[in-house]
mmCIF file of N, CA, C and O in Angstrom:
data_model
loop_
_atom_site.group_PDB
_atom_site.id
_atom_site.type_symbol
_atom_site.label_atom_id
_atom_site.label_comp_id
_atom_site.label_asym_id
_atom_site.label_seq_id
_atom_site.Cartn_x
_atom_site.Cartn_y
_atom_site.Cartn_z
ATOM 1 N N MET A 133 91.229 90.380 100.112
ATOM 2 C CA MET A 133 92.377 89.510 100.327
ATOM 3 C C MET A 133 93.396 89.767 99.227
ATOM 4 O O MET A 133 93.045 89.798 98.066
ATOM 5 N N ARG A 134 94.640 89.936 99.647
ATOM 6 C CA ARG A 134 95.753 90.078 98.705
ATOM 7 C C ARG A 134 96.646 88.859 98.841
ATOM 8 O O ARG A 134 97.083 88.539 99.946
ATOM 9 N N LEU A 135 96.903 88.190 97.758
ATOM 10 C CA LEU A 135 97.752 87.008 97.737
ATOM 11 C C LEU A 135 99.158 87.430 97.338
ATOM 12 O O LEU A 135 99.354 88.050 96.296
ATOM 13 N N ILE A 136 100.133 87.123 98.196
ATOM 14 C CA ILE A 136 101.521 87.512 97.942
ATOM 15 C C ILE A 136 102.392 86.264 97.981
ATOM 16 O O ILE A 136 102.361 85.508 98.953
ATOM 17 N N ILE A 137 103.146 86.055 96.922
ATOM 18 C CA ILE A 137 104.041 84.903 96.846
ATOM 19 C C ILE A 137 105.414 85.336 97.330
ATOM 20 O O ILE A 137 106.057 86.205 96.735
ATOM 21 N N SER A 138 105.822 84.760 98.471
ATOM 22 C CA SER A 138 107.105 85.122 99.073
ATOM 23 C C SER A 138 107.513 84.054 100.071
ATOM 24 O O SER A 138 106.824 83.826 101.055
ATOM 25 N N LYS A 139 108.643 83.429 99.835
ATOM 26 C CA LYS A 139 109.114 82.413 100.783
ATOM 27 C C LYS A 139 109.712 83.039 102.044
ATOM 28 O O LYS A 139 109.909 82.383 103.035
ATOM 29 N N PHE A 140 109.967 84.354 102.011
ATOM 30 C CA PHE A 140 110.570 85.017 103.155
ATOM 31 C C PHE A 140 109.566 85.307 104.264
ATOM 32 O O PHE A 140 109.925 85.372 105.423
ATOM 33 N N TRP A 141 108.283 85.513 103.922
ATOM 34 C CA TRP A 141 107.254 85.827 104.911
ATOM 35 C C TRP A 141 106.607 84.587 105.504
ATOM 36 O O TRP A 141 105.880 84.682 106.485
ATOM 37 N N VAL A 142 106.846 83.439 104.876
ATOM 38 C CA VAL A 142 106.216 82.191 105.332
ATOM 39 C C VAL A 142 107.215 81.409 106.176
ATOM 40 O O VAL A 142 108.310 81.105 105.712
ATOM 41 N N PRO A 143 106.842 81.099 107.423
ATOM 42 C CA PRO A 143 107.765 80.341 108.286
ATOM 43 C C PRO A 143 108.126 78.983 107.686
ATOM 44 O O PRO A 143 107.310 78.363 106.991
ATOM 45 N N LYS A 144 109.337 78.536 107.956
ATOM 46 C CA LYS A 144 109.778 77.223 107.471
ATOM 47 C C LYS A 144 108.831 76.146 107.992
ATOM 48 O O LYS A 144 108.373 76.197 109.122
ATOM 49 N N GLY A 145 108.539 75.185 107.138
ATOM 50 C CA GLY A 145 107.634 74.103 107.501
ATOM 51 C C GLY A 145 106.177 74.392 107.170
ATOM 52 O O GLY A 145 105.323 73.539 107.331
ATOM 53 N N PHE A 146 105.884 75.605 106.707
ATOM 54 C CA PHE A 146 104.520 75.977 106.341
ATOM 55 C C PHE A 146 104.478 76.369 104.871
ATOM 56 O O PHE A 146 105.478 76.793 104.303
ATOM 57 N N ASP A 147 103.299 76.232 104.265
ATOM 58 C CA ASP A 147 103.130 76.592 102.860
ATOM 59 C C ASP A 147 102.577 77.998 102.696
ATOM 60 O O ASP A 147 102.713 78.613 101.654
ATOM 61 N N GLY A 148 101.927 78.496 103.745
ATOM 62 C CA GLY A 148 101.358 79.826 103.679
ATOM 63 C C GLY A 148 100.959 80.314 105.058
ATOM 64 O O GLY A 148 100.940 79.544 106.019
ATOM 65 N N ILE A 149 100.637 81.595 105.117
ATOM 66 C CA ILE A 149 100.196 82.196 106.379
ATOM 67 C C ILE A 149 99.271 83.366 106.047
ATOM 68 O O ILE A 149 99.515 84.116 105.106
ATOM 69 N N ALA A 150 98.196 83.481 106.827
ATOM 70 C CA ALA A 150 97.244 84.580 106.650
ATOM 71 C C ALA A 150 97.480 85.608 107.748
ATOM 72 O O ALA A 150 97.441 85.282 108.932
ATOM 73 N N ILE A 151 97.756 86.825 107.341
ATOM 74 C CA ILE A 151 97.876 87.961 108.259
ATOM 75 C C ILE A 151 97.061 89.077 107.618
ATOM 76 O O ILE A 151 97.477 89.667 106.626
ATOM 77 N N PHE A 152 95.892 89.314 108.180
ATOM 78 C CA PHE A 152 94.927 90.222 107.571
ATOM 79 C C PHE A 152 95.584 91.517 107.124
ATOM 80 O O PHE A 152 96.331 92.109 107.889
ATOM 81 N N PRO A 153 95.345 91.942 105.895
ATOM 82 C CA PRO A 153 94.474 91.423 104.843
ATOM 83 C C PRO A 153 95.213 90.606 103.782
ATOM 84 O O PRO A 153 94.742 90.455 102.672
ATOM 85 N N PHE A 154 96.364 90.066 104.137
ATOM 86 C CA PHE A 154 97.204 89.356 103.173
ATOM 87 C C PHE A 154 97.223 87.853 103.421
ATOM 88 O O PHE A 154 97.081 87.412 104.557
ATOM 89 N N VAL A 155 97.463 87.111 102.345
ATOM 90 C CA VAL A 155 97.784 85.693 102.446
ATOM 91 C C VAL A 155 99.132 85.540 101.751
ATOM 92 O O VAL A 155 99.269 85.844 100.570
ATOM 93 N N PHE A 156 100.120 85.130 102.524
ATOM 94 C CA PHE A 156 101.462 84.905 101.990
ATOM 95 C C PHE A 156 101.606 83.423 101.677
ATOM 96 O O PHE A 156 101.280 82.578 102.522
ATOM 97 N N VAL A 157 102.082 83.103 100.478
ATOM 98 C CA VAL A 157 102.302 81.704 100.099
ATOM 99 C C VAL A 157 103.746 81.517 99.681
ATOM 100 O O VAL A 157 104.376 82.434 99.157
ATOM 101 N N ARG A 158 104.243 80.321 99.935
ATOM 102 C CA ARG A 158 105.643 80.011 99.648
ATOM 103 C C ARG A 158 105.920 79.988 98.146
ATOM 104 O O ARG A 158 106.950 80.445 97.686
ATOM 105 N N ASP A 159 105.013 79.420 97.357
ATOM 106 C CA ASP A 159 105.213 79.397 95.906
ATOM 107 C C ASP A 159 103.872 79.382 95.189
ATOM 108 O O ASP A 159 102.831 79.177 95.793
ATOM 109 N N VAL A 160 103.904 79.603 93.885
ATOM 110 C CA VAL A 160 102.698 79.754 93.085
ATOM 111 C C VAL A 160 101.829 78.485 93.095
ATOM 112 O O VAL A 160 100.624 78.571 92.939
ATOM 113 N N PHE A 161 102.408 77.326 93.315
ATOM 114 C CA PHE A 161 101.635 76.081 93.383
ATOM 115 C C PHE A 161 100.497 76.212 94.384
ATOM 116 O O PHE A 161 99.363 75.871 94.114
ATOM 117 N N TRP A 162 100.789 76.734 95.574
ATOM 118 C CA TRP A 162 99.772 76.853 96.620
ATOM 119 C C TRP A 162 98.765 77.945 96.297
ATOM 120 O O TRP A 162 97.587 77.836 96.637
ATOM 121 N N ALA A 163 99.196 78.987 95.628
ATOM 122 C CA ALA A 163 98.293 80.079 95.266
ATOM 123 C C ALA A 163 97.204 79.608 94.311
ATOM 124 O O ALA A 163 96.111 80.163 94.281
ATOM 125 N N GLU A 164 97.499 78.568 93.541
ATOM 126 C CA GLU A 164 96.541 78.048 92.560
ATOM 127 C C GLU A 164 95.659 76.938 93.125
ATOM 128 O O GLU A 164 94.727 76.507 92.466
ATOM 129 N N LYS A 165 95.925 76.489 94.322
ATOM 130 C CA LYS A 165 95.164 75.399 94.931
ATOM 131 C C LYS A 165 93.972 75.989 95.702
ATOM 132 O O LYS A 165 94.147 76.635 96.729
ATOM 133 N N LYS A 166 92.755 75.771 95.192
ATOM 134 C CA LYS A 166 91.561 76.409 95.740
ATOM 135 C C LYS A 166 91.316 76.064 97.207
ATOM 136 O O LYS A 166 90.948 76.926 98.001
ATOM 137 N N SER A 167 91.526 74.817 97.603
ATOM 138 C CA SER A 167 91.270 74.442 99.000
ATOM 139 C C SER A 167 92.256 75.146 99.944
ATOM 140 O O SER A 167 91.882 75.546 101.045
ATOM 141 N N PHE A 168 93.493 75.315 99.506
ATOM 142 C CA PHE A 168 94.482 76.025 100.322
ATOM 143 C C PHE A 168 94.078 77.486 100.505
ATOM 144 O O PHE A 168 94.098 78.021 101.615
ATOM 145 N N VAL A 169 93.702 78.133 99.423
ATOM 146 C CA VAL A 169 93.300 79.539 99.492
ATOM 147 C C VAL A 169 92.058 79.680 100.363
ATOM 148 O O VAL A 169 91.956 80.598 101.171
ATOM 149 N N ASN A 170 91.108 78.750 100.242
ATOM 150 C CA ASN A 170 89.905 78.795 101.069
ATOM 151 C C ASN A 170 90.257 78.635 102.549
ATOM 152 O O ASN A 170 89.696 79.320 103.408
ATOM 153 N N HIS A 171 91.185 77.743 102.855
ATOM 154 C CA HIS A 171 91.661 77.552 104.231
ATOM 155 C C HIS A 171 92.154 78.886 104.796
ATOM 156 O O HIS A 171 91.797 79.278 105.904
ATOM 157 N N GLU A 172 92.949 79.590 104.026
ATOM 158 C CA GLU A 172 93.499 80.870 104.477
ATOM 159 C C GLU A 172 92.421 81.942 104.567
ATOM 160 O O GLU A 172 92.456 82.796 105.462
ATOM 161 N N LYS A 173 91.430 81.906 103.689
ATOM 162 C CA LYS A 173 90.314 82.856 103.766
ATOM 163 C C LYS A 173 89.517 82.643 105.050
ATOM 164 O O LYS A 173 89.023 83.602 105.650
ATOM 165 N N ILE A 174 89.369 81.397 105.459
ATOM 166 C CA ILE A 174 88.692 81.105 106.725
ATOM 167 C C ILE A 174 89.458 81.771 107.865
ATOM 168 O O ILE A 174 88.865 82.378 108.758
ATOM 169 N N HIS A 175 90.786 81.679 107.834
ATOM 170 C CA HIS A 175 91.600 82.350 108.870
ATOM 171 C C HIS A 175 91.413 83.867 108.831
ATOM 172 O O HIS A 175 91.353 84.515 109.878
ATOM 173 N N LEU A 176 91.313 84.440 107.647
ATOM 174 C CA LEU A 176 91.099 85.885 107.551
ATOM 175 C C LEU A 176 89.771 86.272 108.198
ATOM 176 O O LEU A 176 89.690 87.272 108.914
ATOM 177 N N ARG A 177 88.735 85.469 107.976
ATOM 178 C CA ARG A 177 87.427 85.740 108.593
ATOM 179 C C ARG A 177 87.526 85.630 110.111
ATOM 180 O O ARG A 177 86.973 86.438 110.847
ATOM 181 N N GLN A 178 88.244 84.626 110.583
ATOM 182 C CA GLN A 178 88.441 84.464 112.026
ATOM 183 C C GLN A 178 89.155 85.681 112.602
ATOM 184 O O GLN A 178 88.806 86.174 113.673
ATOM 185 N N GLN A 179 90.151 86.163 111.888
ATOM 186 C CA GLN A 179 90.917 87.318 112.350
ATOM 187 C C GLN A 179 90.045 88.567 112.420
ATOM 188 O O GLN A 179 90.118 89.323 113.399
ATOM 189 N N ILE A 180 89.202 88.770 111.421
ATOM 190 C CA ILE A 180 88.323 89.939 111.406
ATOM 191 C C ILE A 180 87.382 89.916 112.605
ATOM 192 O O ILE A 180 87.227 90.913 113.303
ATOM 193 N N GLU A 181 86.750 88.773 112.845
ATOM 194 C CA GLU A 181 85.770 88.726 113.931
ATOM 195 C C GLU A 181 86.419 88.820 115.310
ATOM 196 O O GLU A 181 85.749 89.153 116.280
ATOM 197 N N MET A 182 87.713 88.571 115.412
ATOM 198 C CA MET A 182 88.408 88.711 116.691
ATOM 199 C C MET A 182 89.274 89.972 116.721
ATOM 200 O O MET A 182 90.173 90.094 117.550
ATOM 201 N N LEU A 183 88.988 90.890 115.817
ATOM 202 C CA LEU A 183 89.689 92.178 115.750
ATOM 203 C C LEU A 183 91.200 92.012 115.588
ATOM 204 O O LEU A 183 91.994 92.768 116.126
ATOM 205 N N ILE A 184 91.592 91.033 114.858
ATOM 206 C CA ILE A 184 92.951 90.690 114.436
ATOM 207 C C ILE A 184 93.890 90.399 115.611
ATOM 208 O O ILE A 184 94.363 89.286 115.743
ATOM 209 N N ILE A 185 94.157 91.350 116.456
ATOM 210 C CA ILE A 185 95.142 91.157 117.534
ATOM 211 C C ILE A 185 94.711 90.059 118.502
ATOM 212 O O ILE A 185 95.530 89.250 118.930
ATOM 213 N N PHE A 186 93.420 89.998 118.818
ATOM 214 C CA PHE A 186 92.948 88.973 119.747
ATOM 215 C C PHE A 186 93.023 87.576 119.128
ATOM 216 O O PHE A 186 93.210 86.587 119.831
ATOM 217 N N PHE A 187 92.913 87.512 117.804
ATOM 218 C CA PHE A 187 93.087 86.236 117.107
ATOM 219 C C PHE A 187 94.492 85.695 117.374
ATOM 220 O O PHE A 187 94.663 84.538 117.738
ATOM 221 N N PHE A 188 95.494 86.540 117.185
ATOM 222 C CA PHE A 188 96.875 86.085 117.348
ATOM 223 C C PHE A 188 97.220 85.782 118.803
ATOM 224 O O PHE A 188 97.983 84.847 119.079
ATOM 225 N N ILE A 189 96.647 86.528 119.728
ATOM 226 C CA ILE A 189 96.856 86.231 121.152
ATOM 227 C C ILE A 189 96.242 84.874 121.488
ATOM 228 O O ILE A 189 96.891 84.021 122.098
ATOM 229 N N TRP A 190 94.981 84.665 121.080
ATOM 230 C CA TRP A 190 94.280 83.400 121.343
ATOM 231 C C TRP A 190 95.023 82.252 120.667
ATOM 232 O O TRP A 190 95.238 81.201 121.263
ATOM 233 N N TYR A 191 95.415 82.465 119.403
ATOM 234 C CA TYR A 191 96.112 81.432 118.633
ATOM 235 C C TYR A 191 97.383 80.994 119.367
ATOM 236 O O TYR A 191 97.645 79.808 119.528
ATOM 237 N N GLY A 192 98.172 81.962 119.798
ATOM 238 C CA GLY A 192 99.424 81.662 120.489
ATOM 239 C C GLY A 192 99.198 80.941 121.810
ATOM 240 O O GLY A 192 99.878 79.950 122.107
ATOM 241 N N LEU A 193 98.247 81.418 122.592
ATOM 242 C CA LEU A 193 97.957 80.778 123.879
ATOM 243 C C LEU A 193 97.408 79.362 123.690
ATOM 244 O O LEU A 193 97.810 78.436 124.392
ATOM 245 N N GLU A 194 96.498 79.222 122.733
ATOM 246 C CA GLU A 194 95.946 77.876 122.501
ATOM 247 C C GLU A 194 97.023 76.934 121.991
ATOM 248 O O GLU A 194 97.061 75.763 122.368
ATOM 249 N N PHE A 195 97.932 77.429 121.154
ATOM 250 C CA PHE A 195 99.024 76.579 120.690
ATOM 251 C C PHE A 195 99.873 76.099 121.865
ATOM 252 O O PHE A 195 100.221 74.919 121.952
ATOM 253 N N LEU A 196 100.199 77.002 122.790
ATOM 254 C CA LEU A 196 100.998 76.607 123.957
ATOM 255 C C LEU A 196 100.277 75.564 124.812
ATOM 256 O O LEU A 196 100.889 74.594 125.270
ATOM 257 N N ILE A 197 98.989 75.751 124.992
ATOM 258 C CA ILE A 197 98.197 74.769 125.757
ATOM 259 C C ILE A 197 98.203 73.423 125.044
ATOM 260 O O ILE A 197 98.407 72.375 125.678
ATOM 261 N N ARG A 198 97.992 73.437 123.735
ATOM 262 C CA ARG A 198 97.982 72.175 122.959
ATOM 263 C C ARG A 198 99.374 71.526 122.953
ATOM 264 O O ARG A 198 99.481 70.302 122.962
ATOM 265 N N LEU A 199 100.418 72.323 122.927
ATOM 266 C CA LEU A 199 101.774 71.776 122.945
ATOM 267 C C LEU A 199 102.043 71.064 124.267
ATOM 268 O O LEU A 199 102.624 69.974 124.286
ATOM 269 N N ILE A 200 101.596 71.650 125.357
ATOM 270 C CA ILE A 200 101.726 70.993 126.667
ATOM 271 C C ILE A 200 100.881 69.719 126.683
ATOM 272 O O ILE A 200 101.317 68.683 127.170
ATOM 273 N N GLN A 201 99.688 69.815 126.129
ATOM 274 C CA GLN A 201 98.765 68.683 126.107
ATOM 275 C C GLN A 201 99.300 67.515 125.276
ATOM 276 O O GLN A 201 99.271 66.376 125.709
ATOM 277 N N TYR A 202 99.781 67.795 124.057
ATOM 278 C CA TYR A 202 100.175 66.731 123.128
ATOM 279 C C TYR A 202 101.674 66.475 123.066
ATOM 280 O O TYR A 202 102.098 65.453 122.527
ATOM 281 N N LYS A 203 102.480 67.424 123.530
ATOM 282 C CA LYS A 203 103.944 67.293 123.514
ATOM 283 C C LYS A 203 104.508 67.027 122.116
ATOM 284 O O LYS A 203 105.507 66.345 121.946
ATOM 285 N N ASN A 204 103.826 67.566 121.108
ATOM 286 C CA ASN A 204 104.244 67.408 119.724
ATOM 287 C C ASN A 204 103.812 68.653 118.960
ATOM 288 O O ASN A 204 102.635 69.022 118.983
ATOM 289 N N PHE A 205 104.752 69.298 118.262
ATOM 290 C CA PHE A 205 104.500 70.561 117.580
ATOM 291 C C PHE A 205 103.381 70.427 116.551
ATOM 292 O O PHE A 205 102.436 71.219 116.547
ATOM 293 N N LYS A 206 103.489 69.440 115.648
ATOM 294 C CA LYS A 206 102.499 69.300 114.570
ATOM 295 C C LYS A 206 101.118 68.942 115.101
ATOM 296 O O LYS A 206 100.107 69.459 114.626
ATOM 297 N N THR A 207 101.071 68.065 116.093
ATOM 298 C CA THR A 207 99.787 67.680 116.673
ATOM 299 C C THR A 207 99.158 68.874 117.380
ATOM 300 O O THR A 207 97.943 69.092 117.279
ATOM 301 N N ALA A 208 99.964 69.646 118.080
ATOM 302 C CA ALA A 208 99.465 70.840 118.763
ATOM 303 C C ALA A 208 98.898 71.830 117.751
ATOM 304 O O ALA A 208 97.780 72.338 117.917
ATOM 305 N N TYR A 209 99.644 72.065 116.678
ATOM 306 C CA TYR A 209 99.205 72.989 115.620
ATOM 307 C C TYR A 209 97.888 72.529 115.005
ATOM 308 O O TYR A 209 96.962 73.318 114.848
ATOM 309 N N ARG A 210 97.781 71.261 114.663
ATOM 310 C CA ARG A 210 96.572 70.745 113.999
ATOM 311 C C ARG A 210 95.353 70.763 114.912
ATOM 312 O O ARG A 210 94.224 70.691 114.435
ATOM 313 N N ASN A 211 95.564 70.854 116.227
ATOM 314 C CA ASN A 211 94.447 70.834 117.170
ATOM 315 C C ASN A 211 94.045 72.208 117.704
ATOM 316 O O ASN A 211 93.176 72.305 118.564
ATOM 317 N N ILE A 212 94.647 73.261 117.187
ATOM 318 C CA ILE A 212 94.194 74.616 117.514
ATOM 319 C C ILE A 212 92.801 74.767 116.903
ATOM 320 O O ILE A 212 92.571 74.374 115.755
ATOM 321 N N SER A 213 91.873 75.322 117.649
ATOM 322 C CA SER A 213 90.485 75.415 117.182
ATOM 323 C C SER A 213 90.376 76.119 115.823
ATOM 324 O O SER A 213 89.587 75.692 114.970
ATOM 325 N N PHE A 214 91.156 77.155 115.593
ATOM 326 C CA PHE A 214 91.121 77.865 114.311
ATOM 327 C C PHE A 214 91.543 76.943 113.172
ATOM 328 O O PHE A 214 90.959 76.968 112.084
ATOM 329 N N GLU A 215 92.572 76.145 113.411
ATOM 330 C CA GLU A 215 93.059 75.223 112.385
ATOM 331 C C GLU A 215 92.071 74.085 112.150
ATOM 332 O O GLU A 215 91.847 73.677 111.010
ATOM 333 N N ARG A 216 91.479 73.593 113.214
ATOM 334 C CA ARG A 216 90.504 72.502 113.064
ATOM 335 C C ARG A 216 89.330 72.951 112.204
ATOM 336 O O ARG A 216 88.885 72.219 111.321
ATOM 337 N N GLU A 217 88.840 74.157 112.453
ATOM 338 C CA GLU A 217 87.742 74.667 111.620
ATOM 339 C C GLU A 217 88.192 74.824 110.173
ATOM 340 O O GLU A 217 87.492 74.400 109.244
ATOM 341 N N ALA A 218 89.344 75.434 109.957
ATOM 342 C CA ALA A 218 89.828 75.684 108.592
ATOM 343 C C ALA A 218 90.095 74.380 107.843
ATOM 344 O O ALA A 218 89.721 74.249 106.676
ATOM 345 N N TYR A 219 90.740 73.406 108.491
ATOM 346 C CA TYR A 219 90.999 72.129 107.826
ATOM 347 C C TYR A 219 89.709 71.373 107.541
ATOM 348 O O TYR A 219 89.572 70.726 106.497
ATOM 349 N N THR A 220 88.743 71.444 108.437
ATOM 350 C CA THR A 220 87.472 70.738 108.244
ATOM 351 C C THR A 220 86.714 71.277 107.032
ATOM 352 O O THR A 220 86.097 70.503 106.295
ATOM 353 N N HIS A 221 86.778 72.582 106.807
ATOM 354 C CA HIS A 221 85.946 73.197 105.767
ATOM 355 C C HIS A 221 86.713 73.730 104.558
ATOM 356 O O HIS A 221 86.111 74.358 103.688
ATOM 357 N N GLU A 222 88.010 73.456 104.461
ATOM 358 C CA GLU A 222 88.795 74.040 103.372
ATOM 359 C C GLU A 222 88.334 73.600 101.985
ATOM 360 O O GLU A 222 88.475 74.345 101.022
ATOM 361 N N ARG A 223 87.763 72.423 101.852
ATOM 362 C CA ARG A 223 87.311 71.946 100.540
ATOM 363 C C ARG A 223 85.897 72.421 100.190
ATOM 364 O O ARG A 223 85.464 72.286 99.051
ATOM 365 N N ASN A 224 85.193 72.972 101.160
ATOM 366 C CA ASN A 224 83.856 73.513 100.935
ATOM 367 C C ASN A 224 84.005 74.985 100.546
ATOM 368 O O ASN A 224 84.082 75.856 101.410
ATOM 369 N N LEU A 225 84.025 75.256 99.260
ATOM 370 C CA LEU A 225 84.318 76.605 98.779
ATOM 371 C C LEU A 225 83.180 77.594 99.041
ATOM 372 O O LEU A 225 83.354 78.794 98.848
ATOM 373 N N THR A 226 82.032 77.114 99.504
ATOM 374 C CA THR A 226 80.925 78.004 99.846
ATOM 375 C C THR A 226 80.761 78.143 101.363
ATOM 376 O O THR A 226 79.817 78.784 101.828
ATOM 377 N N TYR A 227 81.646 77.563 102.125
ATOM 378 C CA TYR A 227 81.534 77.573 103.587
ATOM 379 C C TYR A 227 81.404 78.983 104.157
ATOM 380 O O TYR A 227 80.585 79.237 105.042
ATOM 381 N N LEU A 228 82.188 79.900 103.674
ATOM 382 C CA LEU A 228 82.185 81.261 104.236
ATOM 383 C C LEU A 228 80.864 81.998 104.017
ATOM 384 O O LEU A 228 80.553 82.932 104.750
ATOM 385 N N THR A 229 80.078 81.565 103.050
ATOM 386 C CA THR A 229 78.789 82.226 102.823
ATOM 387 C C THR A 229 77.770 81.853 103.893
ATOM 388 O O THR A 229 76.828 82.604 104.143
ATOM 389 N N SER A 230 77.948 80.706 104.546
ATOM 390 C CA SER A 230 76.993 80.276 105.574
ATOM 391 C C SER A 230 77.614 80.201 106.974
ATOM 392 O O SER A 230 76.928 79.879 107.936
ATOM 393 N N ARG A 231 78.879 80.503 107.091
ATOM 394 C CA ARG A 231 79.577 80.404 108.380
ATOM 395 C C ARG A 231 79.046 81.433 109.363
ATOM 396 O O ARG A 231 78.884 82.596 109.037
ATOM 397 N N ARG A 232 78.791 80.989 110.592
ATOM 398 C CA ARG A 232 78.344 81.894 111.652
ATOM 399 C C ARG A 232 79.554 82.463 112.387
ATOM 400 O O ARG A 232 80.623 81.856 112.411
ATOM 401 N N PHE A 233 79.360 83.612 113.034
ATOM 402 C CA PHE A 233 80.433 84.216 113.816
ATOM 403 C C PHE A 233 80.902 83.253 114.904
ATOM 404 O O PHE A 233 80.105 82.546 115.505
ATOM 405 N N PHE A 234 82.196 83.280 115.140
ATOM 406 C CA PHE A 234 82.829 82.485 116.195
ATOM 407 C C PHE A 234 82.570 80.980 116.058
ATOM 408 O O PHE A 234 82.500 80.270 117.060
ATOM 409 N N SER A 235 82.461 80.496 114.836
ATOM 410 C CA SER A 235 82.244 79.068 114.599
ATOM 411 C C SER A 235 83.395 78.209 115.108
ATOM 412 O O SER A 235 83.222 77.030 115.375
ATOM 413 N N PHE A 236 84.584 78.800 115.225
ATOM 414 C CA PHE A 236 85.745 78.038 115.692
ATOM 415 C C PHE A 236 85.549 77.517 117.113
ATOM 416 O O PHE A 236 86.192 76.538 117.515
ATOM 417 N N ILE A 237 84.663 78.131 117.886
ATOM 418 C CA ILE A 237 84.482 77.752 119.282
ATOM 419 C C ILE A 237 84.022 76.302 119.421
ATOM 420 O O ILE A 237 84.418 75.612 120.350
ATOM 421 N N LYS A 238 83.250 75.808 118.464
ATOM 422 C CA LYS A 238 82.813 74.417 118.566
ATOM 423 C C LYS A 238 83.943 73.427 118.320
ATOM 424 O O LYS A 238 83.777 72.239 118.505
ATOM 425 N N TYR A 239 85.125 73.920 117.935
ATOM 426 C CA TYR A 239 86.293 73.057 117.724
ATOM 427 C C TYR A 239 87.267 73.094 118.889
ATOM 428 O O TYR A 239 88.354 72.531 118.818
ATOM 429 N N LEU A 240 86.884 73.750 119.978
ATOM 430 C CA LEU A 240 87.753 73.795 121.170
ATOM 431 C C LEU A 240 87.879 72.428 121.824
ATOM 432 O O LEU A 240 87.042 71.604 121.805
#
């Protein structure tokens, strides 16, 4: 994982984004926050197991489904299975050592 501090690569309204093998953060504050970095590492693992491109296809499609379902951008985003897994385990810094493949599926 390479951590890159750049407000230009991070969409407005977000503090960071994981695009394998990089984690882009808006400012150094987030780079130093262990739970935030762990959240993004969980996304990197998800991307690897879905061969990267399929992660982004699934992510986009699930976001659209959730947006139709909830009619709210933030609620839709927070209910994407990948995000639910990452938010649930971001404070558990050892989660990735015991995480099973495709664990995000139980958050569908």
